[in-house]
mmCIF file of C-alpha atoms in Angstrom:
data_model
loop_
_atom_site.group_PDB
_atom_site.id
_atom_site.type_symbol
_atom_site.label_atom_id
_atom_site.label_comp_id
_atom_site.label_asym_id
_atom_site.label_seq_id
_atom_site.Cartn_x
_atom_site.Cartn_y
_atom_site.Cartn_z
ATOM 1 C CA UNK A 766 -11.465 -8.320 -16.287
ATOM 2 C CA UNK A 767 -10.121 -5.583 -13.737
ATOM 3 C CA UNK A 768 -7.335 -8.203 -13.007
ATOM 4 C CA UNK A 769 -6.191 -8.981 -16.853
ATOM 5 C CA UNK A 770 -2.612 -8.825 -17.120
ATOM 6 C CA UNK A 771 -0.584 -5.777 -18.590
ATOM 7 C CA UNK A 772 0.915 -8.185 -20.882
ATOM 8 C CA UNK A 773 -2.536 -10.038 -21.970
ATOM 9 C CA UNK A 774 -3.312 -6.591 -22.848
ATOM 10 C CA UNK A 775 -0.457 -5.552 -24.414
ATOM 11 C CA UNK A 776 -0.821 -8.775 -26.381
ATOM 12 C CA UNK A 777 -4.278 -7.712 -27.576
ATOM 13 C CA UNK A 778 -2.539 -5.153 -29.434
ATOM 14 C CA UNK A 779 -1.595 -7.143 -32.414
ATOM 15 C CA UNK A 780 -1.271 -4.605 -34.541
ATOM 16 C CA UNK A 781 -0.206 -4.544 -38.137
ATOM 17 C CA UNK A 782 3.691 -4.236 -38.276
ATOM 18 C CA UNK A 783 4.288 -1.443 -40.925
ATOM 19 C CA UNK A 784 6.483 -0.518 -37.614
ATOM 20 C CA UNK A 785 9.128 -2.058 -36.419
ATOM 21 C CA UNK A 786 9.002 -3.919 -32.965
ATOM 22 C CA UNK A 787 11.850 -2.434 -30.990
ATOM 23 C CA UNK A 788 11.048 -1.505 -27.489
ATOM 24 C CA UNK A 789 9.094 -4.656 -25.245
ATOM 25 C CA UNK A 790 8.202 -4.937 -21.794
ATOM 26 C CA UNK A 791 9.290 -7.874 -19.732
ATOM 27 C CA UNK A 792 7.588 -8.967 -17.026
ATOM 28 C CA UNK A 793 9.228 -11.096 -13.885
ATOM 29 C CA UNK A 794 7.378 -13.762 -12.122
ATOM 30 C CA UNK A 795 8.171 -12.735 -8.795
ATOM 31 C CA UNK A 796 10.642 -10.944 -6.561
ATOM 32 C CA UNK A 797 12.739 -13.857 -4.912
ATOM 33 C CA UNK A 798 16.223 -12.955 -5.988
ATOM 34 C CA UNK A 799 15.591 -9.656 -4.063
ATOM 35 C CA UNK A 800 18.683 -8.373 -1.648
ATOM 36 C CA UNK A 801 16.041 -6.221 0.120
ATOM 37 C CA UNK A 802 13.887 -6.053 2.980
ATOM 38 C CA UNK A 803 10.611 -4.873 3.960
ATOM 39 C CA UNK A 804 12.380 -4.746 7.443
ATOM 40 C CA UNK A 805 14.853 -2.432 6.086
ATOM 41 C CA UNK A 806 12.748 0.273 4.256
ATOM 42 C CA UNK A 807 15.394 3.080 4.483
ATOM 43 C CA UNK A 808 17.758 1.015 1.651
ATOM 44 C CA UNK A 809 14.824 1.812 -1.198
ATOM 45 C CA UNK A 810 12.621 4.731 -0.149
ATOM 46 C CA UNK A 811 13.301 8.249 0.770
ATOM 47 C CA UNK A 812 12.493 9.265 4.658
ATOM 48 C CA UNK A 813 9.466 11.288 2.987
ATOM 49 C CA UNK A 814 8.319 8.322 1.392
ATOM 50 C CA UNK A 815 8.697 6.330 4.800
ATOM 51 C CA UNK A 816 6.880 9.247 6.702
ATOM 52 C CA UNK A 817 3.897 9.606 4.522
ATOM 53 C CA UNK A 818 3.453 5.757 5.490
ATOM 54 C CA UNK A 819 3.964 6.354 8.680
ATOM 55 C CA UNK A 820 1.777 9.557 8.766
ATOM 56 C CA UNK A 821 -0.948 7.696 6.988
ATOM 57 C CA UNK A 822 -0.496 3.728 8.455
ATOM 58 C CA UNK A 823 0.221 2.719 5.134
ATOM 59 C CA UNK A 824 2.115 -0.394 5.578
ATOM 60 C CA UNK A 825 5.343 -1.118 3.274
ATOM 61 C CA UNK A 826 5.330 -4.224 1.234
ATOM 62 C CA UNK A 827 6.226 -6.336 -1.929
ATOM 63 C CA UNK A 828 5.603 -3.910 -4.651
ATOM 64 C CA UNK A 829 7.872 -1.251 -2.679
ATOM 65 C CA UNK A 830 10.864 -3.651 -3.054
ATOM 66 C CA UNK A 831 13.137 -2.472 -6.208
ATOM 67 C CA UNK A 832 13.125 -5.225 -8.644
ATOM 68 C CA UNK A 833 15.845 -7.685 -8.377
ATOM 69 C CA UNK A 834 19.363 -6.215 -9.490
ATOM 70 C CA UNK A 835 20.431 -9.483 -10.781
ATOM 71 C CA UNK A 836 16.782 -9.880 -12.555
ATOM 72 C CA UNK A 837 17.721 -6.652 -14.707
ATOM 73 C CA UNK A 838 21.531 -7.907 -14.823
ATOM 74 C CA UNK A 839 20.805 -10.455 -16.793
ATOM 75 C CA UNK A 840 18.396 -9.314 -19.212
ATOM 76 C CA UNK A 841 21.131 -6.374 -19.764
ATOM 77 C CA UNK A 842 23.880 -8.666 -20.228
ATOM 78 C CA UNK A 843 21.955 -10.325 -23.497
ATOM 79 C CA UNK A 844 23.143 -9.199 -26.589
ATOM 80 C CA UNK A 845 21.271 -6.310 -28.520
ATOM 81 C CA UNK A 846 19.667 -5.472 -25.357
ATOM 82 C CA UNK A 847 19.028 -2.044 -23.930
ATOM 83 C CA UNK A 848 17.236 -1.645 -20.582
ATOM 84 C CA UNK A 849 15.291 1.494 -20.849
ATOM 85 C CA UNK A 850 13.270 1.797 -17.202
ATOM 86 C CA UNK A 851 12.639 -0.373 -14.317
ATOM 87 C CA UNK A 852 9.154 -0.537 -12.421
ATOM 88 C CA UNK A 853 8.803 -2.045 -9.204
ATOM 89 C CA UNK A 854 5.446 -1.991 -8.888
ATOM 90 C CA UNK A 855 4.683 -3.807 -12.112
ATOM 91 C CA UNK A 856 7.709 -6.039 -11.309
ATOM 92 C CA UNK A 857 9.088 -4.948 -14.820
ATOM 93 C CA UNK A 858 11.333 -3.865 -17.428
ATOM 94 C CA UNK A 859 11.252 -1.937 -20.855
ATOM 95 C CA UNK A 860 13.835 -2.857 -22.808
ATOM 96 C CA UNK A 861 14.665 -2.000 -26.640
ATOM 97 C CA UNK A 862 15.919 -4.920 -29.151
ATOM 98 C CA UNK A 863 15.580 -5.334 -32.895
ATOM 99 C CA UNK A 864 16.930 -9.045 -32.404
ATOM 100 C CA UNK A 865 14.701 -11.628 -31.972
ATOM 101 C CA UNK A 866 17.243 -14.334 -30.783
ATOM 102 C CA UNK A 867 17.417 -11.629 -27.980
ATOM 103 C CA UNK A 868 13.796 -11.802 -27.466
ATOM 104 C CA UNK A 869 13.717 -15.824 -27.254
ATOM 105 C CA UNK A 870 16.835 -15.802 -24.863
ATOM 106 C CA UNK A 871 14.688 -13.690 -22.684
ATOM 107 C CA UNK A 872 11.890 -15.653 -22.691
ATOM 108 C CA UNK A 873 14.655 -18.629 -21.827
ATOM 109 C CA UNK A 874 15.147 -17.098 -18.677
ATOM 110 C CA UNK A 875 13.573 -18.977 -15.538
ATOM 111 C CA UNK A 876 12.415 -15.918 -13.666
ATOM 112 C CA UNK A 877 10.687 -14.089 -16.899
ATOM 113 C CA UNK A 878 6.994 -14.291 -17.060
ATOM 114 C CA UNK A 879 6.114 -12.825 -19.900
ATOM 115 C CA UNK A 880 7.480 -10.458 -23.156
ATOM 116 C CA UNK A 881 4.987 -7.863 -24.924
ATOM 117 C CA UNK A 882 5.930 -5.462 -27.606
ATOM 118 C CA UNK A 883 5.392 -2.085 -27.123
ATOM 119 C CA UNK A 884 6.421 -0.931 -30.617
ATOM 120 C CA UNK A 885 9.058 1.362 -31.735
ATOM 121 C CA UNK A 886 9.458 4.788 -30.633
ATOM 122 C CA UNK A 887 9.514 7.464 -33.222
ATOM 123 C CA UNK A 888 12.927 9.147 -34.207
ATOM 124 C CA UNK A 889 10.367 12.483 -34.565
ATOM 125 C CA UNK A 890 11.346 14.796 -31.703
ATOM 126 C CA UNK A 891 8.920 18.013 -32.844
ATOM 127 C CA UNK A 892 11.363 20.356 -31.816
ATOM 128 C CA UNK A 893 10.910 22.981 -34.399
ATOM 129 C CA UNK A 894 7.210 23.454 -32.786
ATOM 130 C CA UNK A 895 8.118 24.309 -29.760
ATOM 131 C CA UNK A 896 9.240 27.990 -29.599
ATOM 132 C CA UNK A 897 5.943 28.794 -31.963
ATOM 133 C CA UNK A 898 4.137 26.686 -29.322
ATOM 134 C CA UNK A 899 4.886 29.336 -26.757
ATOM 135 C CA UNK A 900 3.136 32.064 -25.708
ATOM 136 C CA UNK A 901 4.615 35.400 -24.535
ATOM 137 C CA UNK A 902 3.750 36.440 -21.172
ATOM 138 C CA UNK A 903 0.601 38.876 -20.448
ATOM 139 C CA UNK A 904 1.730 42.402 -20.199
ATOM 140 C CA UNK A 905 1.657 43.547 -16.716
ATOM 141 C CA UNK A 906 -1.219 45.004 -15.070
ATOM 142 C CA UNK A 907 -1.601 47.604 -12.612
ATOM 143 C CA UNK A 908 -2.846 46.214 -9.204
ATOM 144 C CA UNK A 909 -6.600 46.868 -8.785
ATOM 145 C CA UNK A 910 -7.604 48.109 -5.247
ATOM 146 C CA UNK A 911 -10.196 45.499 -5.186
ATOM 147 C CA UNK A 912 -7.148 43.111 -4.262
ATOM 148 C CA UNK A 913 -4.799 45.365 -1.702
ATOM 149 C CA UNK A 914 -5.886 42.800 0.889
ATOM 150 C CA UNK A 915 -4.454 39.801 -1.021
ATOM 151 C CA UNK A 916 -1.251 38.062 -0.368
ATOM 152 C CA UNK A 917 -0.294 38.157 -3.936
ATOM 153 C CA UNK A 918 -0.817 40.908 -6.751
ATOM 154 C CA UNK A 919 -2.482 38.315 -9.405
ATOM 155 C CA UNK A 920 -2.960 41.225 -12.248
ATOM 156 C CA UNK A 921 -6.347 41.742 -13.728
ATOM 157 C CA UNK A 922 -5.375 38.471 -15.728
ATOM 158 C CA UNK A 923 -4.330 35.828 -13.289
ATOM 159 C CA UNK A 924 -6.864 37.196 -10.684
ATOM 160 C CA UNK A 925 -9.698 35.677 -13.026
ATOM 161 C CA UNK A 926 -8.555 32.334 -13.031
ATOM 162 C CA UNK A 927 -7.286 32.488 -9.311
ATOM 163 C CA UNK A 928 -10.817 33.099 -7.818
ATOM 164 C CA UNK A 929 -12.072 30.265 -10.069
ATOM 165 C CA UNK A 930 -11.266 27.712 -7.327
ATOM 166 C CA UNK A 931 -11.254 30.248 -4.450
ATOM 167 C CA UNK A 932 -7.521 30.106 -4.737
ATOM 168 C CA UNK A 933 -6.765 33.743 -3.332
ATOM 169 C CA UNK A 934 -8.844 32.473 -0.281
ATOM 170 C CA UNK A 935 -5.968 29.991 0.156
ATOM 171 C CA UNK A 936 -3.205 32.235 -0.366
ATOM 172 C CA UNK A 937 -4.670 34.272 2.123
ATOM 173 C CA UNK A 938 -4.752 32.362 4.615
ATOM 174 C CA UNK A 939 -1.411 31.118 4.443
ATOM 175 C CA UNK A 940 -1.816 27.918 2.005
ATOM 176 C CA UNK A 941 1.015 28.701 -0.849
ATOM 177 C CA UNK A 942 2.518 25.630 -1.296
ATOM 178 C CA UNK A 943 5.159 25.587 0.725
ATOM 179 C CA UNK A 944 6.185 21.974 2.613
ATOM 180 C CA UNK A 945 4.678 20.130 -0.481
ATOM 181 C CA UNK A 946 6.364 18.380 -2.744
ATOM 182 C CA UNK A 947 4.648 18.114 -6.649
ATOM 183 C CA UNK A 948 6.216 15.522 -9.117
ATOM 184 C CA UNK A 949 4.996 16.398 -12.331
ATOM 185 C CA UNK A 950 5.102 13.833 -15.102
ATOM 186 C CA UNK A 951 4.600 15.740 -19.040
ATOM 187 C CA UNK A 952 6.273 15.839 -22.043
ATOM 188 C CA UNK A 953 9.114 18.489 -21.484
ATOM 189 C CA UNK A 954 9.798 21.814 -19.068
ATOM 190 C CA UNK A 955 11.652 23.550 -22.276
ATOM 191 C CA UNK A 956 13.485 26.395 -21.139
ATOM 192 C CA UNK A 957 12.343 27.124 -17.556
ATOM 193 C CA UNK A 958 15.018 27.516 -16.207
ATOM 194 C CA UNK A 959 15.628 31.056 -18.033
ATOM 195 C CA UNK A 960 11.564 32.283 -18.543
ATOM 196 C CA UNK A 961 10.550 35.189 -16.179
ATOM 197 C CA UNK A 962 7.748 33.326 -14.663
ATOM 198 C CA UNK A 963 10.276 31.072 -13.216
ATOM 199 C CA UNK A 964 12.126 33.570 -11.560
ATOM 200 C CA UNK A 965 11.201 32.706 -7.684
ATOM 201 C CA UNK A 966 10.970 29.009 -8.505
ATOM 202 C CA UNK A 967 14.744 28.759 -9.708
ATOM 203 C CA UNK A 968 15.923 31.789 -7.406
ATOM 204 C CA UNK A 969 15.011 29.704 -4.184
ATOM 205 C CA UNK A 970 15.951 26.472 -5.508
ATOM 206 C CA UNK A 971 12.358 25.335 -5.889
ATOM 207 C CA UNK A 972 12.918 22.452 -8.313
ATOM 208 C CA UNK A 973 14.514 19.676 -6.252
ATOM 209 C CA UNK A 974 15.350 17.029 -9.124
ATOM 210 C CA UNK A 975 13.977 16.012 -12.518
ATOM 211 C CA UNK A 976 14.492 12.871 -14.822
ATOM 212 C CA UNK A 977 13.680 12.129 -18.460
ATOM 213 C CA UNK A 978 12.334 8.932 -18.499
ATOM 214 C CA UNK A 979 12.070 8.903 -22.192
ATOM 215 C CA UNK A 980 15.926 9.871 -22.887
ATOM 216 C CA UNK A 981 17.129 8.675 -19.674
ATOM 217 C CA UNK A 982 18.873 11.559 -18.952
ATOM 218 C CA UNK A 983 18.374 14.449 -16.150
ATOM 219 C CA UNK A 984 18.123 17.349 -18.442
ATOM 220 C CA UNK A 985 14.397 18.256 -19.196
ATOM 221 C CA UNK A 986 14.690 21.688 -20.253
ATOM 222 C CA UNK A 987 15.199 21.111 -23.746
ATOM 223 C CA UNK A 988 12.142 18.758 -24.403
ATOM 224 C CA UNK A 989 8.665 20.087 -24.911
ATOM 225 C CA UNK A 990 6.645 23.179 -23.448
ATOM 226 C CA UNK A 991 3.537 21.394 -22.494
ATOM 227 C CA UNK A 992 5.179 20.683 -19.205
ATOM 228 C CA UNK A 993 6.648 24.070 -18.706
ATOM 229 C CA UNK A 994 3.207 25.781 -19.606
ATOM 230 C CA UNK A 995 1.197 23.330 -16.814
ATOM 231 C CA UNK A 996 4.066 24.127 -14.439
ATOM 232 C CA UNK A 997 3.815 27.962 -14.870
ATOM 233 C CA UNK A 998 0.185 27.144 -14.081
ATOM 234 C CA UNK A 999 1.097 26.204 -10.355
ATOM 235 C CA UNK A 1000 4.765 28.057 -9.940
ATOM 236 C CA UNK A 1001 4.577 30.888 -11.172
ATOM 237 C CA UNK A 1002 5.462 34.628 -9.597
ATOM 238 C CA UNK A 1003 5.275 37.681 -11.492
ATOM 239 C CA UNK A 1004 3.266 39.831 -9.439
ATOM 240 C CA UNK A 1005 1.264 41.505 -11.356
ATOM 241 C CA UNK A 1006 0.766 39.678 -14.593
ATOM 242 C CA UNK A 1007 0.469 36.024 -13.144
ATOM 243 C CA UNK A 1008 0.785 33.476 -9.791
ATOM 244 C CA UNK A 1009 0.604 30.150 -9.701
ATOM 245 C CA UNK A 1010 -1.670 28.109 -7.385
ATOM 246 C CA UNK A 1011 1.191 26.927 -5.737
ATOM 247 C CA UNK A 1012 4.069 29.172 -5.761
ATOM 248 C CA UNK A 1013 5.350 27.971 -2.594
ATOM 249 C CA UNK A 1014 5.875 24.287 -3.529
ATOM 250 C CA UNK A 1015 8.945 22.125 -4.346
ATOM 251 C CA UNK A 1016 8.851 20.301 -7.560
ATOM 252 C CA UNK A 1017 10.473 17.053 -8.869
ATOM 253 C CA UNK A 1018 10.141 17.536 -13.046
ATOM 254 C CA UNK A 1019 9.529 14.413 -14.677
ATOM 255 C CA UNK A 1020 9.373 13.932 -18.219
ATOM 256 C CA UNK A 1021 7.116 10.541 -19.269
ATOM 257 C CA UNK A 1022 5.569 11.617 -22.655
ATOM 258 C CA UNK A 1023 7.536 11.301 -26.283
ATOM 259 C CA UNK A 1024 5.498 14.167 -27.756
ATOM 260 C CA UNK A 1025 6.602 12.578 -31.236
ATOM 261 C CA UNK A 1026 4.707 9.541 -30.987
ATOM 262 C CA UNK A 1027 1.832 7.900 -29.119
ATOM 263 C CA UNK A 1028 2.520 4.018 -27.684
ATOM 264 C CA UNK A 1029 1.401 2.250 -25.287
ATOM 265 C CA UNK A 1030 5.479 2.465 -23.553
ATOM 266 C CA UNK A 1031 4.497 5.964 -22.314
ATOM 267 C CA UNK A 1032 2.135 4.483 -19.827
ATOM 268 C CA UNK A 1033 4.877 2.371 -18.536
ATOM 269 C CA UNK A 1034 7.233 5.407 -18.576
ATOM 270 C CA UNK A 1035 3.793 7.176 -16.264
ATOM 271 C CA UNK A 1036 4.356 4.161 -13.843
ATOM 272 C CA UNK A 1037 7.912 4.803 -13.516
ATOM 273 C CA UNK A 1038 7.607 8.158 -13.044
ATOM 274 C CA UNK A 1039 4.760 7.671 -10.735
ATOM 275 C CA UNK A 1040 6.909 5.506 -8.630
ATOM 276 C CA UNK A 1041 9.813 7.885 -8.341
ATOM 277 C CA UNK A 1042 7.294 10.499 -6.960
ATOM 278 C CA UNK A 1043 6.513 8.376 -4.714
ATOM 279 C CA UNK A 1044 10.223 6.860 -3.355
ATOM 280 C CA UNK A 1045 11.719 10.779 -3.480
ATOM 281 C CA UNK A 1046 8.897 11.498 -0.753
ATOM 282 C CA UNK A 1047 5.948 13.860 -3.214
ATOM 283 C CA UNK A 1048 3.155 14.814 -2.006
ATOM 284 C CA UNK A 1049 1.373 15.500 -4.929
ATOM 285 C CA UNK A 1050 1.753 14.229 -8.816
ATOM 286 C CA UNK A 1051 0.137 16.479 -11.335
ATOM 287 C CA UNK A 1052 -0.287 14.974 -14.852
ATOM 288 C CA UNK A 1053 -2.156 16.568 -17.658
ATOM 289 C CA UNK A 1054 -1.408 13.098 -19.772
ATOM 290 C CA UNK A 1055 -3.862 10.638 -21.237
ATOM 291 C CA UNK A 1056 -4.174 7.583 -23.193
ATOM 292 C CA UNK A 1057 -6.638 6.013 -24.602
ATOM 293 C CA UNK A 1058 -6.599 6.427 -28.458
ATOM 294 C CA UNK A 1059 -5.305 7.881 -31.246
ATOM 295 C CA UNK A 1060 -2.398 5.481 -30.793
ATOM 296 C CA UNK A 1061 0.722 5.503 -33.624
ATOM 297 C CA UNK A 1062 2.041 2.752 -35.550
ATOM 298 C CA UNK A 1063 -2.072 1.024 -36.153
ATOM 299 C CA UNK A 1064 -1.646 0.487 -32.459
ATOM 300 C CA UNK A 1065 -5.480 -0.014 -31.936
ATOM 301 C CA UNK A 1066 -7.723 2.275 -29.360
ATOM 302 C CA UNK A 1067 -8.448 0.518 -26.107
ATOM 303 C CA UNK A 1068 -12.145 -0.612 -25.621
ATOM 304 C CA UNK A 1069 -13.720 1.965 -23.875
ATOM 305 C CA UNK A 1070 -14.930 -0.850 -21.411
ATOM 306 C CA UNK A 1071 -11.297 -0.879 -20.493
ATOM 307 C CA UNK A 1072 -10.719 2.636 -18.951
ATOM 308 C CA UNK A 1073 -12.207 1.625 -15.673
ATOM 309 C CA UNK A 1074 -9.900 2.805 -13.691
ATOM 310 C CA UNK A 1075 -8.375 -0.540 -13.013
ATOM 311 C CA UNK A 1076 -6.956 -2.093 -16.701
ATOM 312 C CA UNK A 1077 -4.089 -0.147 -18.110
ATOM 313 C CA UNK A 1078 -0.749 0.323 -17.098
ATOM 314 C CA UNK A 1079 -1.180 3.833 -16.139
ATOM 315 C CA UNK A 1080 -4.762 3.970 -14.345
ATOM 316 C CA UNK A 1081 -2.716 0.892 -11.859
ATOM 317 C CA UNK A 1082 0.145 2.963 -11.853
ATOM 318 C CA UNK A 1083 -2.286 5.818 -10.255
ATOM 319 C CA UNK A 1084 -4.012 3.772 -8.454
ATOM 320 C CA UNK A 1085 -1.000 2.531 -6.258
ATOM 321 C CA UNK A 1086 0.489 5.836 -6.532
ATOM 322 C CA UNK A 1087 -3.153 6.736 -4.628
ATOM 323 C CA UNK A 1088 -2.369 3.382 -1.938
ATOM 324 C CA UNK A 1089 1.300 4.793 -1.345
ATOM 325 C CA UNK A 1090 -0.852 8.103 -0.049
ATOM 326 C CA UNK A 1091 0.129 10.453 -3.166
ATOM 327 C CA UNK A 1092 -2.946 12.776 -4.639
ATOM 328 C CA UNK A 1093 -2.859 11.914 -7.907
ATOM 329 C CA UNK A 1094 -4.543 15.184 -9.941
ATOM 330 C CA UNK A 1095 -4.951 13.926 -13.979
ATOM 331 C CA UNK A 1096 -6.257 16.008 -16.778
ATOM 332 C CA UNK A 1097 -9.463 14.961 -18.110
ATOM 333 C CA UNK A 1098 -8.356 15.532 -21.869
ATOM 334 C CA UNK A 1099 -9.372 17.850 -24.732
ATOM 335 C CA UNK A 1100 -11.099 15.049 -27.134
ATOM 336 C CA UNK A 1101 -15.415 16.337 -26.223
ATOM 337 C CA UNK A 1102 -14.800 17.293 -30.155
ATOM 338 C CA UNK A 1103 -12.955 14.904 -32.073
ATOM 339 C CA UNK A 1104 -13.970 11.024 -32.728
ATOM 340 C CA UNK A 1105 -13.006 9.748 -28.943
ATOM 341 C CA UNK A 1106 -15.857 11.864 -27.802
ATOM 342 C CA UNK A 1107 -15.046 10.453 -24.035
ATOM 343 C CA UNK A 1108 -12.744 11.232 -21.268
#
């Protein structure tokens, strides 16, 4: 079962169509037509991303290679076809189509393994939630004298959840973040480039790149909060009212998750992301993402049995992220109280 296709899978999802299939993955049978070589690393991965091999004896091979240009060419060049994100280490495509003359000419093509539907994305962009979704910052807080020996002045506030994991300890000691590179992958960073908490982050050019994987677009400030909030989380520098765990860090902002919807085409979006961490040279990739359940469209839950670690898109997508020598740090989800009941 742990080797059962992303597409047998996807297939299993033969849900009821009171949405319209738009968006598909394609899968290619193999990487032949590639203009690439495992020889020539430097043409398709960052020097980071060649170090951290290096650094760890990881050895480069077929799933580093980008997937063949003239693979993606021609799906692209069918009409009513939109190529939405490329994966190389599912050896994939999502694509969007309403057309399903589009769909059979793909299928046509010699190198195409396999289509699934992924189902439509909603139009529903929640936008209107997000300022309410945002909470002011704590008011500042003298420094206490138990902390005049700390690097940082956490604030009465921050200083609780910074001794949690011994974090101040760190700090200390001269472990801040800095020569580490976190991709984070979420549903939006709205507005951080102007919030106070930011201030350092932007100030010393902290955030080396970000991508919308859902848009396709490099803007990510206008999306979502959840992203922003989990960033302050580790960025942050207002001393006295709150630091981050890792204020030191460079960060690559990724946005995966279409906060409007829930389908299975945000896992592949994950992978994507996942694998753009990995090619830019991150360290780190910090998610607080999770599917499961609760899909949209009557998009069915996925057995239980199935979130092994080893099934869906994403948990592969982490797990290779985790072979390329990334930490991959997931949330464990909030759903100990609703029907899931499971993490």
């Amino acid at each position: 079962m742990g080797k059962l296709s992303i597409f047998v899978l996807l297939l299993l999802f033969a849900y009821p169509g009171k949405a319209q299939l738009t968006h598909y993955l394609v899968q290619f049978k193999n990487k032949a037509a590639t203009t690439h070589k495992l020889s020539s690393p430097a043409d398709y991965l960052s020097q980071r991303a060649i170090e951290r091999r290096a650094r760890y004896n990881i050895a480069i091979d077929s799933t580093d290679l980008p997937v063949p240009f003239n693979y993606v060419s021609q799906v692209a060049a069918i009409p009513n076809v939109t190529v939405l994100n490329v994966s190389r280490w599912l050896n994939a495509i999502s694509i969007q189509t309403s057309d399903a003359n589009a769909i059979a000419a793909i299928n046509a093509l010699p190198f195409v393994l396999n289509t699934a539907a992924v189902a439509a994305r909603s139009s529903s962009r929640l936008k209107s939630k997000i300022e309410s979704e945002h909470s002011s910052p704590a008011t500042t807080s003298s420094r206490p004298g138990s902390i005049e020996s700390n690097f940082y002045n956490y604030g009465d506030n921050s200083l609780k959840e910074i001794t949690l994991h011994k974090g101040e300890f760190l700090h200390n000691i001269g472990l801040r973040g800095q020569g580490i590179q976190i991709a984070m992958l979420d549903a939006g960073y709205f507005n951080y480039t102007t919030y106070k908490a930011f201030d350092s982050v932007n100030t010393n050019n902290q955030v080396l790149s970000t991508w919308d994987f859902v848009s396709r677009e490099e803007t990510v400030v206008e999306d979502h909060s959840h992203g922003m909030m989990c960033f302050s989380v580790i960025a942050a520098n207002v001393p006295g009212t709150m630091v981050g765990k890792a204020p030191g860090a460079g960060f690559h902002l990724f946005r995966t998750e279409d906060i409007g919807s829930e389908y299975p085409i945000e896992e592949f979006n994950w992978a994507c992301g996942a694998e753009r961490a990995d090619s830019i040279g991150a360290d780190v990739i910090s998610s607080s993402l999770g599917y499961g359940y609760d899909f949209s469209g009557n998009v069915p839950d996925y057995p239980f049995s199935d979130l092994n670690g080893d099934i869906t898109m994403s948990a592969r997508a982490a797990d290779l992220a985790a072979v390329k020598g990334l930490l991959v740090v997931n949330s464990a989800g909030n759903s100990g109280s609703d029907y899931w009941e499971k993490i």
